[in-house]
C-alpha positions as a printed NumPy array, in Angstrom:
array([[ 13.442, -10.298, -11.589],
       [ 17.338, -10.46 , -11.561],
       [ 19.304, -13.625, -10.886],
       [ 19.734, -12.721,  -7.184],
       [ 15.915, -12.066,  -6.962],
       [ 15.325, -15.764,  -8.334],
       [ 17.665, -17.258,  -5.953],
       [ 15.8  , -15.764,  -3.272],
       [ 12.569, -16.831,  -4.261],
       [ 13.686, -20.031,  -4.601],
       [ 14.801, -20.393,  -1.003],
       [ 12.101, -18.627,   0.399],
       [  8.964, -19.881,  -1.613],
       [  7.739, -21.951,   1.277],
       [  8.534, -19.351,   3.947],
       [  7.059, -16.44 ,   2.47 ],
       [  3.839, -18.204,   1.367],
       [  3.25 , -19.031,   5.107],
       [  4.347, -15.644,   6.376],
       [  1.587, -13.957,   4.325],
       [ -1.011, -16.349,   5.3  ],
       [ -0.071, -15.842,   9.102],
       [ -0.046, -12.245,   9.214],
       [ -3.735, -12.045,   9.119],
       [ -5.521, -15.321,  10.668],
       [ -6.654, -15.825,  14.416],
       [ -5.409, -18.43 ,  16.614],
       [ -7.604, -21.543,  18.018],
       [ -6.106, -23.476,  20.496],
       [ -7.79 , -26.762,  19.441],
       [ -6.992, -29.299,  16.413],
       [ -9.388, -30.479,  14.144],
       [ -9.4  , -33.323,  11.151],
       [ -9.051, -32.238,   7.83 ],
       [-12.6  , -31.39 ,   6.305],
       [-13.72 , -32.964,   3.185],
       [-12.908, -32.17 ,  -0.373],
       [-14.109, -28.82 ,  -1.74 ],
       [-17.492, -29.489,  -3.04 ],
       [-18.275, -28.924,  -6.715],
       [-20.711, -26.343,  -5.995],
       [-17.946, -24.082,  -4.719],
       [-15.801, -24.3  ,  -7.674],
       [-18.938, -24.107, -10.411],
       [-18.879, -20.401,  -9.24 ],
       [-15.355, -19.749, -10.399],
       [-14.965, -17.52 , -13.81 ],
       [-12.332, -18.152, -16.196],
       [ -9.518, -18.198, -14.46 ],
       [ -5.587, -18.378, -14.805],
       [ -4.894, -19.625, -11.549],
       [ -6.673, -21.108,  -8.709],
       [ -5.809, -21.582,  -4.803],
       [ -8.101, -23.504,  -2.357],
       [ -7.665, -22.912,   1.068],
       [ -8.781, -25.06 ,   4.148],
       [ -9.49 , -22.078,   6.553],
       [-10.873, -24.201,   9.273],
       [ -7.577, -26.458,   9.289],
       [ -5.449, -23.322,   8.584],
       [ -6.878, -21.63 ,  11.837],
       [ -6.937, -24.676,  14.237],
       [ -4.022, -26.705,  13.119],
       [ -1.384, -24.829,  11.243],
       [ -1.476, -21.339,  12.826],
       [ -1.283, -22.238,  16.518],
       [  1.947, -24.31 ,  15.678],
       [  3.396, -21.069,  14.132],
       [  2.101, -17.975,  16.213],
       [  1.377, -20.02 ,  19.828],
       [  4.617, -19.109,  21.15 ],
       [  4.458, -15.282,  20.637],
       [  1.761, -13.429,  22.231],
       [  2.627, -10.326,  20.635],
       [  2.15 , -11.701,  16.94 ],
       [ -0.888, -13.56 ,  18.036],
       [ -2.362, -10.566,  19.282],
       [ -1.769,  -8.593,  15.79 ],
       [ -2.991, -11.529,  13.84 ],
       [ -6.17 , -11.468,  15.802],
       [ -6.681,  -7.509,  15.407],
       [ -6.162,  -7.96 ,  11.537],
       [ -9.107, -10.566,  11.652],
       [-11.331,  -7.822,  13.835],
       [-10.027,  -5.051,  11.261],
       [-11.452,  -7.266,   8.385],
       [-14.766,  -7.896,  10.043],
       [-14.945,  -4.241,  11.057],
       [-14.484,  -2.939,   7.305],
       [-16.418,  -5.518,   5.665],
       [-18.997,  -7.077,   8.221],
       [-17.54 , -10.558,   7.119],
       [-16.388, -12.799,  10.15 ],
       [-13.56 , -14.855,   8.931],
       [-14.271, -17.345,  11.996],
       [-17.495, -18.328,   9.879],
       [-15.911, -19.681,   6.87 ],
       [-14.612, -23.182,   6.365],
       [-12.947, -22.929,   3.051],
       [-12.27 , -20.379,   0.095],
       [-11.706, -21.068,  -3.401],
       [-10.084, -18.243,  -5.052],
       [ -9.92 , -17.339,  -8.944],
       [ -7.341, -15.353, -10.788],
       [ -7.472, -13.896, -14.068],
       [ -4.176, -12.446, -15.429],
       [ -4.572,  -8.905, -17.122],
       [ -2.108,  -6.486, -18.759],
       [ -2.932,  -2.857, -18.404],
       [  0.351,  -1.871, -20.001],
       [  3.313,  -3.275, -21.739],
       [  5.103,  -3.782, -18.856],
       [  2.79 ,  -4.626, -15.994],
       [  0.668,  -7.436, -14.868],
       [ -2.518,  -7.279, -12.957],
       [ -4.271, -10.047, -10.795],
       [ -8.245,  -9.837, -10.972],
       [ -9.383, -12.041,  -8.25 ],
       [-12.548, -13.368,  -6.605],
       [-13.016, -15.54 ,  -3.769],
       [-15.882, -17.945,  -3.037],
       [-16.093, -18.718,   0.4  ],
       [-18.039, -21.829,   1.84 ],
       [-19.033, -21.694,   5.777],
       [-21.739, -21.398,   8.008],
       [-23.71 , -18.193,   7.206],
       [-26.867, -16.326,   7.893],
       [-28.041, -14.454,   4.758],
       [-29.732, -11.737,   6.633],
       [-27.299, -11.408,   9.222],
       [-24.582, -11.227,   6.798],
       [-26.337,  -8.332,   4.819],
       [-27.296,  -6.403,   8.09 ],
       [-23.393,  -6.604,   9.303],
       [-21.888,  -5.636,   6.038],
       [-24.569,  -2.695,   5.596],
       [-23.436,  -1.691,   9.203],
       [-19.683,  -2.095,   8.465],
       [-20.169,   0.126,   5.756],
       [-21.584,   3.295,   7.577],
       [-24.301,   4.405,   5.124],
       [-21.442,   4.159,   2.351],
       [-22.896,   1.214,   0.505],
       [-25.055,   0.724,  -2.204],
       [-27.096,  -2.771,  -3.498],
       [-27.57 ,  -3.822,  -6.983],
       [-29.491,  -7.089,  -8.328],
       [-27.951,  -9.003, -10.867],
       [-29.741, -12.243, -12.292],
       [-31.812, -12.872,  -9.037],
       [-28.932, -12.137,  -6.67 ],
       [-28.092,  -9.279,  -4.601],
       [-24.917,  -7.543,  -4.657],
       [-23.892,  -5.195,  -1.686],
       [-21.053,  -2.864,  -2.667],
       [-19.296,  -0.996,   0.013],
       [-16.588,   1.562,   0.089],
       [-13.668,   0.32 ,   2.162],
       [-11.032,   2.703,   1.01 ],
       [ -8.299,   0.785,   3.168],
       [ -5.315,  -1.808,   3.084],
       [ -6.837,  -5.15 ,   3.966],
       [ -5.627,  -8.437,   4.278],
       [ -8.391, -10.295,   2.231],
       [ -9.484, -13.715,   3.375],
       [ -6.167, -13.753,   5.325],
       [ -3.858, -14.077,   2.162],
       [ -2.382, -11.161,   1.047],
       [ -2.526,  -7.393,   1.772],
       [ -4.254,  -5.213,  -0.729],
       [ -5.661,  -1.998,  -1.381],
       [ -9.38 ,  -2.225,  -1.244],
       [-11.629,   0.663,  -2.882],
       [-14.799,  -1.029,  -3.349],
       [-15.548,  -4.488,  -2.009],
       [-18.746,  -6.328,  -3.595],
       [-20.308,  -9.001,  -1.147],
       [-22.875, -11.533,  -2.522],
       [-24.57 , -14.437,  -0.733],
       [-24.751, -16.932,  -3.444],
       [-26.75 , -19.485,  -1.48 ],
       [-26.872, -20.229,   2.435],
       [-23.468, -21.584,   2.295],
       [-21.497, -19.713,  -0.421],
       [-20.172, -15.858,  -0.181],
       [-18.46 , -14.436,  -3.295],
       [-16.051, -11.187,  -2.428],
       [-14.444,  -9.072,  -5.184],
       [-14.708,  -6.333,  -7.251],
       [-18.305,  -5.78 ,  -8.625],
       [-17.441,  -6.859, -12.079],
       [-15.854,  -9.89 , -10.526],
       [-18.616, -10.938,  -8.342],
       [-21.001, -10.521, -11.222],
       [-18.516, -12.89 , -13.36 ],
       [-18.975, -15.467, -10.393],
       [-22.692, -15.445, -10.685],
       [-22.421, -15.993, -14.126],
       [-20.172, -18.981, -14.122],
       [-22.442, -20.462, -11.295],
       [-25.618, -19.999, -13.722],
       [-23.487, -21.66 , -16.593],
       [-22.434, -24.785, -14.12 ],
       [-19.175, -24.897, -15.81 ],
       [-16.059, -25.171, -13.233],
       [-12.524, -24.748, -14.449],
       [-11.776, -28.688, -14.007],
       [ -8.432, -28.669, -15.294],
       [ -6.936, -26.124, -12.719],
       [ -9.013, -27.282, -10.109],
       [ -7.582, -31.193, -10.435],
       [ -4.162, -29.311, -10.107],
       [ -5.036, -27.27 ,  -7.023],
       [ -6.777, -30.309,  -5.189],
       [ -4.077, -33.069,  -6.008],
       [ -3.097, -33.222,  -2.373],
       [ -6.121, -34.149,  -0.058],
       [ -4.394, -33.377,   2.919],
       [ -2.873, -29.84 ,   2.02 ],
       [ -3.957, -26.753,   3.893],
       [ -3.398, -24.914,   0.799],
       [ -3.337, -26.335,  -2.995],
       [ -2.797, -24.155,  -5.979],
       [ -2.687, -24.262,  -9.882],
       [ -1.755, -21.936, -12.52 ],
       [ -1.341, -21.476, -16.164],
       [  1.801, -19.955, -17.007],
       [  1.296, -17.983, -20.245],
       [  3.262, -16.419, -22.713],
       [  1.961, -13.137, -22.009],
       [  2.819, -13.497, -18.408],
       [  6.459, -14.738, -19.099],
       [  6.749, -11.597, -21.415],
       [  6.582,  -9.208, -18.325],
       [  9.372, -10.908, -16.303],
       [ 12.845, -10.619, -16.293],
       [ 14.288, -14.176, -14.972],
       [ 17.998, -13.436, -15.565],
       [ 20.235, -14.43 , -18.609],
       [ 19.244, -16.143, -21.786],
       [ 19.789, -19.786, -20.304],
       [ 17.661, -19.306, -17.274],
       [ 14.984, -17.45 , -19.331],
       [ 14.732, -20.212, -21.922],
       [ 14.45 , -23.099, -19.066],
       [ 11.847, -20.511, -17.452],
       [ 10.212, -20.277, -20.641],
       [  9.575, -23.705, -21.277],
       [  7.184, -24.011, -17.785],
       [  3.577, -24.208, -18.9  ],
       [  1.873, -24.871, -15.51 ],
       [  2.688, -25.022, -12.003],
       [  1.03 , -26.501,  -9.185],
       [  1.638, -27.536,  -5.366],
       [  0.493, -27.512,  -1.903],
       [  1.093, -26.114,   1.711],
       [  1.087, -28.784,   4.517],
       [  1.628, -28.57 ,   8.156],
       [  2.249, -31.049,  10.839],
       [  2.565, -30.135,  14.596],
       [  6.307, -28.81 ,  14.293],
       [  6.609, -28.337,  10.768],
       [  5.471, -26.23 ,   7.665],
       [  6.366, -27.913,   4.219],
       [  5.732, -26.855,   0.477],
       [  5.589, -28.866,  -2.517],
       [  5.632, -27.04 ,  -6.24 ],
       [  5.875, -28.64 ,  -9.579],
       [  6.538, -27.209, -12.672],
       [  5.257, -28.796, -16.002],
       [  7.155, -28.051, -18.914],
       [  6.782, -28.531, -22.52 ],
       [  9.223, -31.75 , -22.818],
       [ 11.026, -33.794, -20.958],
       [ 14.053, -32.22 , -21.796],
       [ 13.136, -29.195, -20.691],
       [ 12.098, -30.501, -17.263],
       [ 16.031, -31.961, -16.965],
       [ 17.418, -28.359, -18.07 ],
       [ 15.127, -26.784, -15.778],
       [ 16.523, -28.816, -13.067],
       [ 19.796, -28.476, -13.461],
       [ 19.425, -24.503, -13.435],
       [ 17.329, -24.863, -10.511],
       [ 20.173, -27.04 ,  -8.57 ],
       [ 22.79 , -24.689,  -9.798],
       [ 21.034, -21.572,  -8.408],
       [ 20.449, -23.61 ,  -5.028],
       [ 24.316, -23.923,  -4.922],
       [ 24.686, -19.95 ,  -5.291],
       [ 22.086, -19.597,  -2.706],
       [ 24.5  , -20.369,   0.277],
       [ 26.537, -17.225,  -0.746],
       [ 23.896, -14.855,  -0.579],
       [ 22.353, -16.467,   2.647],
       [ 25.717, -15.641,   4.161],
       [ 25.197, -12.066,   4.03 ],
       [ 21.681, -12.115,   5.8  ],
       [ 20.676, -11.154,   9.336],
       [ 18.919, -13.474,  11.697],
       [ 16.474, -14.798,  11.997],
       [ 15.844, -14.827,   8.052],
       [ 19.706, -16.281,   7.736],
       [ 18.602, -19.527,   9.654],
       [ 15.261, -20.006,   8.016],
       [ 16.81 , -19.647,   4.814],
       [ 19.529, -21.917,   5.648],
       [ 16.793, -24.782,   6.345],
       [ 15.226, -24.234,   3.672],
       [ 17.909, -24.606,   1.595],
       [ 19.395, -27.56 ,   3.103],
       [ 15.708, -29.401,   2.987],
       [ 15.503, -28.222,  -0.718],
       [ 14.721, -31.317,  -2.751],
       [ 14.842, -31.333,  -6.66 ],
       [ 13.111, -34.001,  -8.73 ],
       [ 12.414, -34.374, -12.242],
       [  9.635, -37.103, -13.372],
       [  9.001, -37.236, -17.159],
       [  8.292, -33.234, -17.848],
       [  7.36 , -32.155, -14.509],
       [ 10.184, -31.039, -11.897],
       [  9.027, -31.152,  -8.39 ],
       [ 10.452, -28.879,  -5.484],
       [ 10.148, -30.054,  -2.179],
       [ 11.262, -28.151,   1.147],
       [ 10.416, -27.937,   4.71 ],
       [ 11.208, -25.57 ,   7.736],
       [  9.798, -25.348,  11.524],
       [  6.737, -23.42 ,  12.11 ],
       [  8.437, -21.859,  15.222],
       [ 10.963, -20.241,  12.685],
       [  8.479, -18.613,  10.411],
       [  6.83 , -16.66 ,  13.456],
       [ 10.245, -15.067,  13.867],
       [  9.679, -13.363,  10.407],
       [  6.151, -11.875,  10.688],
       [  6.099,  -8.111,  11.397]])
């Protein structure tokens, strides 16, 4: 990551997060009150994780997404098509999901690369037999079942690019799906789904990261992550000063929220000392000032969105933590979706 890339990521943090989400979720015209906090039985099925994200799917579909996609019929049709594709390929209907908790584990296949091993635990209203039948039908004969610790895991050959649970596009070859109980569904690689079943049997939830990911009870998305030395060693964050400041980060956490007209994002970097937080704040503030020069070269509508995100950027140091907040209009995000 060079210095220009670092500035771009700073300016577009909130915008990019929402754009990725919007690209595969269906539109619903009604609003709904926020659902209760994520029950502990969902999180207890997360295996050892380096990062966790909690997504209030129902609220995202019924509140956040209408404010972003409501004015663009073409993009709305594309979003619904992605949801239909997910169901066609996997047999899982995203409309039946209330919330998703995602566990992410960092692995390092080579000396210069990082791979994210993920498992998603979806909570919703499911009929176990109907789900199993739908998954087998979607597989069109290209599936197999395995029994593991009393659970049935259905493994299907997808071999396609999917927007998994509406969060990001990824190449899916084999997808394992398991009804953990009548309200919980696990999705991931066969190994990761087995790890989720093991975690549930042990009954130990990753409490520290979950606490970070759920700090904002009103968030549409909450997240928490450990920033490990191994992860940092794979990144190029620019000059020595910037690398030192970023290297002092131990954890990040935050949330994405929405109102009727705006989308907000808050991210907090927890560093190893008060001094490190102050130095990181000075570095980020300096990058914000340089960001204006790069924005001038951008084309619309990206330029307007970047200007709004940068103008609304607020940087606050509190103890050993640095908080970064920004806000953009929901309608401006729709213009970036391709």
